[in-house]
mmCIF file of C-alpha atoms in Angstrom:
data_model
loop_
_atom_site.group_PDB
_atom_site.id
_atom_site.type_symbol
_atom_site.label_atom_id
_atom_site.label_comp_id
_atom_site.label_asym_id
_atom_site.label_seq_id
_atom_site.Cartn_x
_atom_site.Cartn_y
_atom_site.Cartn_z
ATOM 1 C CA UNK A 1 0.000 0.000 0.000
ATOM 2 C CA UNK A 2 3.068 2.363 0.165
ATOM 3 C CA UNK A 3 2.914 2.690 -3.632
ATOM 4 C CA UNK A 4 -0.797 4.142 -3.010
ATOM 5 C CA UNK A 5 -0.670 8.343 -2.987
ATOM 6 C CA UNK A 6 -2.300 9.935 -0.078
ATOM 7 C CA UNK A 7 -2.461 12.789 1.695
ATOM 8 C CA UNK A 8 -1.419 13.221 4.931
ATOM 9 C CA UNK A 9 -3.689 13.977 7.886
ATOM 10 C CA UNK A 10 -3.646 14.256 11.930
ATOM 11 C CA UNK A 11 -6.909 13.816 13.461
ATOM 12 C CA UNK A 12 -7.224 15.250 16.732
ATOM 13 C CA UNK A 13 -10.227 15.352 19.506
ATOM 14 C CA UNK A 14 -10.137 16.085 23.250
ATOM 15 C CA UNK A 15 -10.815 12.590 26.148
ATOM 16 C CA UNK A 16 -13.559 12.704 28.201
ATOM 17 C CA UNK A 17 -11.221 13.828 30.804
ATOM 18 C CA UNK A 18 -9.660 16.688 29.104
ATOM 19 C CA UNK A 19 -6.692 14.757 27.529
ATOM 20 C CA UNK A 20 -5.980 15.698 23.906
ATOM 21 C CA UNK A 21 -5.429 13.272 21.496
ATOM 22 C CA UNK A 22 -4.130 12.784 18.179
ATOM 23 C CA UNK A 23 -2.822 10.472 15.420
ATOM 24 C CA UNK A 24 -1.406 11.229 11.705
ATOM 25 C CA UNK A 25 -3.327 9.200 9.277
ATOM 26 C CA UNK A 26 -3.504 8.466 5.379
ATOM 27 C CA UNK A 27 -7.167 7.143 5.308
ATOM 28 C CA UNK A 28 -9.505 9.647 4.665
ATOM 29 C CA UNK A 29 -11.565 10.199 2.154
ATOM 30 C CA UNK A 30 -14.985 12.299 0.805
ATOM 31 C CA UNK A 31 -18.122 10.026 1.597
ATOM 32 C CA UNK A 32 -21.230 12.249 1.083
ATOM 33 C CA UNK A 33 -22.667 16.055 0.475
ATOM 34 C CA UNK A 34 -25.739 15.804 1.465
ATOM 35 C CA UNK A 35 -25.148 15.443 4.440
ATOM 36 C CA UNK A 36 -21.394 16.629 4.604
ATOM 37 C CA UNK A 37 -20.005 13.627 5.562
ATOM 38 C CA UNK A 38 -16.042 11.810 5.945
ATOM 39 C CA UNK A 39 -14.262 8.919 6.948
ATOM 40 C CA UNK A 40 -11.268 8.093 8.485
ATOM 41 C CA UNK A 41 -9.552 4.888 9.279
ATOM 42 C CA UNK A 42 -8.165 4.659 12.965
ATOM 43 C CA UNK A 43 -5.887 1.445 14.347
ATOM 44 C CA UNK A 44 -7.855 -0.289 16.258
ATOM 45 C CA UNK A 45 -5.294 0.004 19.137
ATOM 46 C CA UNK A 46 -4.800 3.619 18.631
ATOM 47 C CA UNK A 47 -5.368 6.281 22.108
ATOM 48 C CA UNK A 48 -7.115 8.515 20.001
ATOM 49 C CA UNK A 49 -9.738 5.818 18.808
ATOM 50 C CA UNK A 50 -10.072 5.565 22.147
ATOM 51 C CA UNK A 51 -10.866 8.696 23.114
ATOM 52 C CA UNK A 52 -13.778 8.955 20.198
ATOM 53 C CA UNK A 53 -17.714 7.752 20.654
ATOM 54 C CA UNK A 54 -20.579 8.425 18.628
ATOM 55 C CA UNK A 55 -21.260 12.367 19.230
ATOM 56 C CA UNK A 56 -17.713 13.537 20.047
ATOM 57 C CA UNK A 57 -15.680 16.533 18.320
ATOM 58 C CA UNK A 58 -12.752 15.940 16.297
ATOM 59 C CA UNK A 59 -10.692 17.736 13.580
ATOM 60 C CA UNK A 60 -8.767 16.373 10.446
ATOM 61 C CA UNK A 61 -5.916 18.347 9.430
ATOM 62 C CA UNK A 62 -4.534 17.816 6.268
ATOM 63 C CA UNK A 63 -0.998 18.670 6.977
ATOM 64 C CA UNK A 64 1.021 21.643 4.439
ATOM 65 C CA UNK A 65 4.717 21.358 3.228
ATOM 66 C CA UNK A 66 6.843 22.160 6.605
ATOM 67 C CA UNK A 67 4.805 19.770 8.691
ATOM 68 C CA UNK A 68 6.224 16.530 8.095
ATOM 69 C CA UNK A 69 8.152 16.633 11.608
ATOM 70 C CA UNK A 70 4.354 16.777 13.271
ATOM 71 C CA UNK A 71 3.280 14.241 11.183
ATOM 72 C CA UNK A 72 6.074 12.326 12.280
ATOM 73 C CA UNK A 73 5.558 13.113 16.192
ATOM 74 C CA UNK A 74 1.626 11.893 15.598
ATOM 75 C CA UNK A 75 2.232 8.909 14.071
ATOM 76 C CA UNK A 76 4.217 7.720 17.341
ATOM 77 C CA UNK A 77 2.268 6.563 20.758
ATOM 78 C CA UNK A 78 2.279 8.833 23.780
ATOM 79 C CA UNK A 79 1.067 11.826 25.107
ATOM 80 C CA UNK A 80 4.370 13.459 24.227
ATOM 81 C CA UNK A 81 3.353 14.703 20.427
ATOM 82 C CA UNK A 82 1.959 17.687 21.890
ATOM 83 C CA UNK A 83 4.475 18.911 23.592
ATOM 84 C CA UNK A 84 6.391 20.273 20.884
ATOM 85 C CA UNK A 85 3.722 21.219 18.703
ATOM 86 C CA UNK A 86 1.971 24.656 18.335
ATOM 87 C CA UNK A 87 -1.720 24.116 18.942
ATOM 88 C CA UNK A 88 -4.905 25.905 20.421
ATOM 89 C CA UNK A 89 -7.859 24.762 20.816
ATOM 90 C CA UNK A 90 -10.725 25.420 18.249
ATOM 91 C CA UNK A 91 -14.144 26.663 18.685
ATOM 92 C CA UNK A 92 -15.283 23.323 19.516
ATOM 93 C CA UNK A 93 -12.504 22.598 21.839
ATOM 94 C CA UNK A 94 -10.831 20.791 20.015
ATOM 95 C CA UNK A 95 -7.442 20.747 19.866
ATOM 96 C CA UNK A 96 -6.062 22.774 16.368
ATOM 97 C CA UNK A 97 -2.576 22.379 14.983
ATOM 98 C CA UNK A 98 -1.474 25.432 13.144
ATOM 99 C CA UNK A 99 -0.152 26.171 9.922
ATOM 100 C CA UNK A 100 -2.309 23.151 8.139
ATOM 101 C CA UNK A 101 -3.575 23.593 4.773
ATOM 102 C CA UNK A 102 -7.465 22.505 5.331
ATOM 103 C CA UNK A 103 -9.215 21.569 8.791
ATOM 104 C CA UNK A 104 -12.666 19.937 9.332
ATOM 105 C CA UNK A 105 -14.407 20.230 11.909
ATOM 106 C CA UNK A 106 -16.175 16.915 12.642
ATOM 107 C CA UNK A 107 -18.788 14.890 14.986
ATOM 108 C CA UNK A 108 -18.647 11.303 15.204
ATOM 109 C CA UNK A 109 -21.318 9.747 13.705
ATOM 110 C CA UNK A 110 -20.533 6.153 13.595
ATOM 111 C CA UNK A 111 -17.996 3.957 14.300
ATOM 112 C CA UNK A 112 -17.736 0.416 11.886
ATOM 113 C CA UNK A 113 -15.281 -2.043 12.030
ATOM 114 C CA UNK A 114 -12.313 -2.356 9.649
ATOM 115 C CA UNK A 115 -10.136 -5.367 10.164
ATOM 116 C CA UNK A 116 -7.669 -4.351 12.262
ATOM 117 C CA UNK A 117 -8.456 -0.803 11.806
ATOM 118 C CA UNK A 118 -12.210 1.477 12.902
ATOM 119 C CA UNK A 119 -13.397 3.291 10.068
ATOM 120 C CA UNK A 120 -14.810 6.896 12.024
ATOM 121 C CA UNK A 121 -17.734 8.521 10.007
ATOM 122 C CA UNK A 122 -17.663 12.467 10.479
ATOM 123 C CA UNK A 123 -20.338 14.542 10.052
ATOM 124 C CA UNK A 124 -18.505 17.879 8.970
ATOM 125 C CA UNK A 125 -19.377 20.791 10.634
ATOM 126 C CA UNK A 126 -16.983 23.604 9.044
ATOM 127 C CA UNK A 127 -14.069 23.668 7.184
ATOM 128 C CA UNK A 128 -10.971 25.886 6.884
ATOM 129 C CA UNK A 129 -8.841 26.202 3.897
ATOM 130 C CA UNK A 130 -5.547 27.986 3.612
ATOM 131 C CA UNK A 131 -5.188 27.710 -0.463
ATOM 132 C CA UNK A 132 -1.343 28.843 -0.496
ATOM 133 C CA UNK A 133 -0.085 26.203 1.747
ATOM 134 C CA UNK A 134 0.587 22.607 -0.362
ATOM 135 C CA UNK A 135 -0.616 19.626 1.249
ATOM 136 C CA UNK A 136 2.212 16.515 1.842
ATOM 137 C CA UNK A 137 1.948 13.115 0.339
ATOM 138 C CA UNK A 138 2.785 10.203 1.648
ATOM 139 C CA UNK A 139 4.048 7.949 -0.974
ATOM 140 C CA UNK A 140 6.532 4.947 -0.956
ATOM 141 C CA UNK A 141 7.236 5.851 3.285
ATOM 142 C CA UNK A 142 7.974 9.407 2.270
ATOM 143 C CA UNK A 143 6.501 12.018 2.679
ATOM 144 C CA UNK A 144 6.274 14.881 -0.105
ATOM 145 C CA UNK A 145 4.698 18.522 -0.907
ATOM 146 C CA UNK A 146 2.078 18.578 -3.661
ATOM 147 C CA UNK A 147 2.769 19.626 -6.716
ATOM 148 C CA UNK A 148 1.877 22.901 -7.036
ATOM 149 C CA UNK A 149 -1.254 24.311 -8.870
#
């Protein structure tokens, strides 16, 4: 699957007891506009999983050109990644990475099993997009800017 293009994202929501969360991820995709809804694929082992149930904020950041070190730090385990990371949190309280190049603002909506992965379904609930920065790709375990447009 490393010879499949895809962007690179970091999903992040906020634990039931405050904790923020977070995960870089390379399965997401569009699934509906009516309503406004995406998916993303979560290991099943994964904290953030965890911290996610049916109703719950989270954000998908599809990470610009300069951001592969934070992809990096949220594709390891531990609380650690956000340590050395620049983020506030949103108007939903969640908890917003800067200097992305689109963020959605999602609700769980379901939660279906994927093997050894949870697809999340996301009902969208804004997005933000910052058309100058170029989004990274992950392809063949690197990770490269977008062409440009």
């Amino acid at each position: 699957m490393a010879d499949l293009p895809a962007a690179v994202s970091i999903v992040t929501t906020v634990a039931e007891d405050g904790t923020p969360h977070g995960a870089t991820v390379s399965a997401v995709s569009s699934l509906s506009m009516t309503p406004p809804l995406v998916l993303v694929c979560l290991d099943a082992a994964s904290d953030t999983l965890a911290a996610l149930t049916v109703g719950r904020g989270f954000l998908i950041h599809v990470t610009a050109d300069g951001q592969q070190e934070t992809a990096m730090a949220f594709a390891e385990k531990g609380p650690e990644k956000f340590e050395n990371t620049h983020w506030t949190l949103s108007d939903s309280g969640q908890p917003r990475l800067a200097d992305s190049s689109m963020v959605l603002d999602c609700v769980v909506s379901d939660l279906l099993p994927g093997g050894d992965h949870t697809i999340v379904i996301g009902h969208i609930n804004g997005i933000e997009h910052f058309e100058k920065r170029r989004p990274i790709i992950y392809h063949r375990r690197r990770m490269l800017a977008s062409p440009a447009a």
